[in-house]
Amino acid sequence: MAYLLKTTIASHLRSHIQEKREDALSRRGYHVELGPREKALLADDPVLKRFKSHKKSVWRLKRMGDVLTIVVVAGCCYEIYVKAVMREEARRQARGTESA
């Protein structure tokens, strides 16, 4: 009985999902021209110009952030390298004093 219930529910869900997919495909298949209201909403509004970010300043800020990120990563790599070299030198000195 549980098997029958399970298969009928699964088949119902499968058919329901297929119906949704067909609806989604049919809606995407047609191009609908924008109406006057949508065009008015998408048009540039001179009142809002002062609130928009300036592309040049945003580009500079992003560039500065990228440069700072690279500098910090390079500094961390350098610190790791210096610690590894110092540790290796300490090991060499320890071996030299140990054998002498």
PDB file of C-alpha atoms in Angstrom:
ATOM      1  CA  MET A   1       0.000   0.000   0.000  1.00  0.00           C
ATOM      2  CA  ALA A   2       2.811   2.390   0.869  1.00  0.00           C
ATOM      3  CA  TYR A   3       4.515   1.571  -2.433  1.00  0.00           C
ATOM      4  CA  LEU A   4       1.358   2.470  -4.364  1.00  0.00           C
ATOM      5  CA  LEU A   5       0.978   5.709  -2.452  1.00  0.00           C
ATOM      6  CA  LYS A   6       4.627   6.551  -3.014  1.00  0.00           C
ATOM      7  CA  THR A   7       4.504   5.954  -6.769  1.00  0.00           C
ATOM      8  CA  THR A   8       1.296   7.922  -7.271  1.00  0.00           C
ATOM      9  CA  ILE A   9       2.645  10.899  -5.334  1.00  0.00           C
ATOM     10  CA  ALA A  10       5.906  10.783  -7.265  1.00  0.00           C
ATOM     11  CA  SER A  11       4.127  10.593 -10.634  1.00  0.00           C
ATOM     12  CA  HIS A  12       1.830  13.462  -9.643  1.00  0.00           C
ATOM     13  CA  LEU A  13       4.791  15.622  -8.628  1.00  0.00           C
ATOM     14  CA  ARG A  14       6.638  14.767 -11.847  1.00  0.00           C
ATOM     15  CA  SER A  15       3.678  15.751 -13.996  1.00  0.00           C
ATOM     16  CA  HIS A  16       3.178  18.951 -11.991  1.00  0.00           C
ATOM     17  CA  ILE A  17       6.857  19.921 -12.426  1.00  0.00           C
ATOM     18  CA  GLN A  18       6.674  19.258 -16.170  1.00  0.00           C
ATOM     19  CA  GLU A  19       3.623  21.525 -16.439  1.00  0.00           C
ATOM     20  CA  LYS A  20       5.518  24.308 -14.680  1.00  0.00           C
ATOM     21  CA  ARG A  21       8.486  23.897 -17.027  1.00  0.00           C
ATOM     22  CA  GLU A  22       6.295  24.102 -20.100  1.00  0.00           C
ATOM     23  CA  ASP A  23       4.663  27.275 -18.775  1.00  0.00           C
ATOM     24  CA  ALA A  24       8.029  28.853 -18.045  1.00  0.00           C
ATOM     25  CA  LEU A  25       9.363  28.006 -21.494  1.00  0.00           C
ATOM     26  CA  SER A  26       6.312  29.407 -23.248  1.00  0.00           C
ATOM     27  CA  ARG A  27       6.512  32.654 -21.292  1.00  0.00           C
ATOM     28  CA  ARG A  28      10.174  33.125 -22.086  1.00  0.00           C
ATOM     29  CA  GLY A  29       9.741  32.310 -25.743  1.00  0.00           C
ATOM     30  CA  TYR A  30       7.845  35.488 -26.635  1.00  0.00           C
ATOM     31  CA  HIS A  31       9.277  38.989 -26.685  1.00  0.00           C
ATOM     32  CA  VAL A  32       6.858  41.599 -25.413  1.00  0.00           C
ATOM     33  CA  GLU A  33       7.518  45.233 -26.244  1.00  0.00           C
ATOM     34  CA  LEU A  34       7.686  47.577 -23.263  1.00  0.00           C
ATOM     35  CA  GLY A  35       4.695  49.749 -22.648  1.00  0.00           C
ATOM     36  CA  PRO A  36       4.785  53.540 -22.133  1.00  0.00           C
ATOM     37  CA  ARG A  37       4.806  53.165 -18.337  1.00  0.00           C
ATOM     38  CA  GLU A  38       7.809  50.809 -18.368  1.00  0.00           C
ATOM     39  CA  LYS A  39       9.662  53.074 -20.792  1.00  0.00           C
ATOM     40  CA  ALA A  40       8.994  56.069 -18.550  1.00  0.00           C
ATOM     41  CA  LEU A  41      10.273  54.182 -15.520  1.00  0.00           C
ATOM     42  CA  LEU A  42      13.466  53.162 -17.329  1.00  0.00           C
ATOM     43  CA  ALA A  43      14.190  56.624 -18.716  1.00  0.00           C
ATOM     44  CA  ASP A  44      16.892  58.809 -17.122  1.00  0.00           C
ATOM     45  CA  ASP A  45      15.525  61.139 -14.485  1.00  0.00           C
ATOM     46  CA  PRO A  46      17.503  64.410 -14.126  1.00  0.00           C
ATOM     47  CA  VAL A  47      16.380  64.813 -10.503  1.00  0.00           C
ATOM     48  CA  LEU A  48      18.096  61.540  -9.534  1.00  0.00           C
ATOM     49  CA  LYS A  49      21.405  62.329 -11.260  1.00  0.00           C
ATOM     50  CA  ARG A  50      23.015  63.736  -8.109  1.00  0.00           C
ATOM     51  CA  PHE A  51      22.340  60.509  -6.193  1.00  0.00           C
ATOM     52  CA  LYS A  52      24.061  58.259  -8.709  1.00  0.00           C
ATOM     53  CA  SER A  53      27.654  57.335  -8.033  1.00  0.00           C
ATOM     54  CA  HIS A  54      30.225  58.730 -10.393  1.00  0.00           C
ATOM     55  CA  LYS A  55      31.766  55.961 -12.435  1.00  0.00           C
ATOM     56  CA  LYS A  56      35.266  57.415 -12.362  1.00  0.00           C
ATOM     57  CA  SER A  57      35.390  57.734  -8.569  1.00  0.00           C
ATOM     58  CA  VAL A  58      33.921  54.262  -8.077  1.00  0.00           C
ATOM     59  CA  TRP A  59      36.518  52.852 -10.485  1.00  0.00           C
ATOM     60  CA  ARG A  60      39.329  54.575  -8.557  1.00  0.00           C
ATOM     61  CA  LEU A  61      38.033  53.300  -5.234  1.00  0.00           C
ATOM     62  CA  LYS A  62      37.811  49.741  -6.550  1.00  0.00           C
ATOM     63  CA  ARG A  63      41.317  50.010  -7.999  1.00  0.00           C
ATOM     64  CA  MET A  64      42.646  51.280  -4.659  1.00  0.00           C
ATOM     65  CA  GLY A  65      40.985  48.363  -2.862  1.00  0.00           C
ATOM     66  CA  ASP A  66      42.533  45.902  -5.312  1.00  0.00           C
ATOM     67  CA  VAL A  67      45.984  47.428  -4.835  1.00  0.00           C
ATOM     68  CA  LEU A  68      45.663  47.350  -1.042  1.00  0.00           C
ATOM     69  CA  THR A  69      44.581  43.725  -1.165  1.00  0.00           C
ATOM     70  CA  ILE A  70      47.605  42.807  -3.269  1.00  0.00           C
ATOM     71  CA  VAL A  71      49.935  44.714  -0.927  1.00  0.00           C
ATOM     72  CA  VAL A  72      48.538  42.968   2.157  1.00  0.00           C
ATOM     73  CA  VAL A  73      48.794  39.515   0.558  1.00  0.00           C
ATOM     74  CA  ALA A  74      52.359  40.239  -0.593  1.00  0.00           C
ATOM     75  CA  GLY A  75      53.271  41.407   2.929  1.00  0.00           C
ATOM     76  CA  CYS A  76      51.859  38.236   4.463  1.00  0.00           C
ATOM     77  CA  CYS A  77      53.780  36.068   1.977  1.00  0.00           C
ATOM     78  CA  TYR A  78      56.966  37.986   2.777  1.00  0.00           C
ATOM     79  CA  GLU A  79      56.470  37.497   6.515  1.00  0.00           C
ATOM     80  CA  ILE A  80      55.969  33.767   6.035  1.00  0.00           C
ATOM     81  CA  TYR A  81      59.112  33.597   3.895  1.00  0.00           C
ATOM     82  CA  VAL A  82      61.188  35.512   6.455  1.00  0.00           C
ATOM     83  CA  LYS A  83      59.998  33.271   9.296  1.00  0.00           C
ATOM     84  CA  ALA A  84      60.845  30.160   7.290  1.00  0.00           C
ATOM     85  CA  VAL A  85      64.338  31.468   6.465  1.00  0.00           C
ATOM     86  CA  MET A  86      64.994  32.460  10.091  1.00  0.00           C
ATOM     87  CA  ARG A  87      63.838  29.050  11.313  1.00  0.00           C
ATOM     88  CA  GLU A  88      66.111  27.309   8.820  1.00  0.00           C
ATOM     89  CA  GLU A  89      69.075  29.432   9.916  1.00  0.00           C
ATOM     90  CA  ALA A  90      68.324  28.653  13.557  1.00  0.00           C
ATOM     91  CA  ARG A  91      68.270  24.920  12.748  1.00  0.00           C
ATOM     92  CA  ARG A  92      71.607  25.174  10.940  1.00  0.00           C
ATOM     93  CA  GLN A  93      73.166  27.011  13.885  1.00  0.00           C
ATOM     94  CA  ALA A  94      71.732  24.481  16.316  1.00  0.00           C
ATOM     95  CA  ARG A  95      73.240  21.621  14.298  1.00  0.00           C
ATOM     96  CA  GLY A  96      76.590  23.444  14.103  1.00  0.00           C
ATOM     97  CA  THR A  97      76.816  23.992  17.865  1.00  0.00           C
ATOM     98  CA  GLU A  98      75.536  20.479  18.519  1.00  0.00           C
ATOM     99  CA  SER A  99      78.265  18.780  16.498  1.00  0.00           C
ATOM    100  CA  ALA A 100      81.038  20.988  17.877  1.00  0.00           C
TER     101      ALA A 100
END
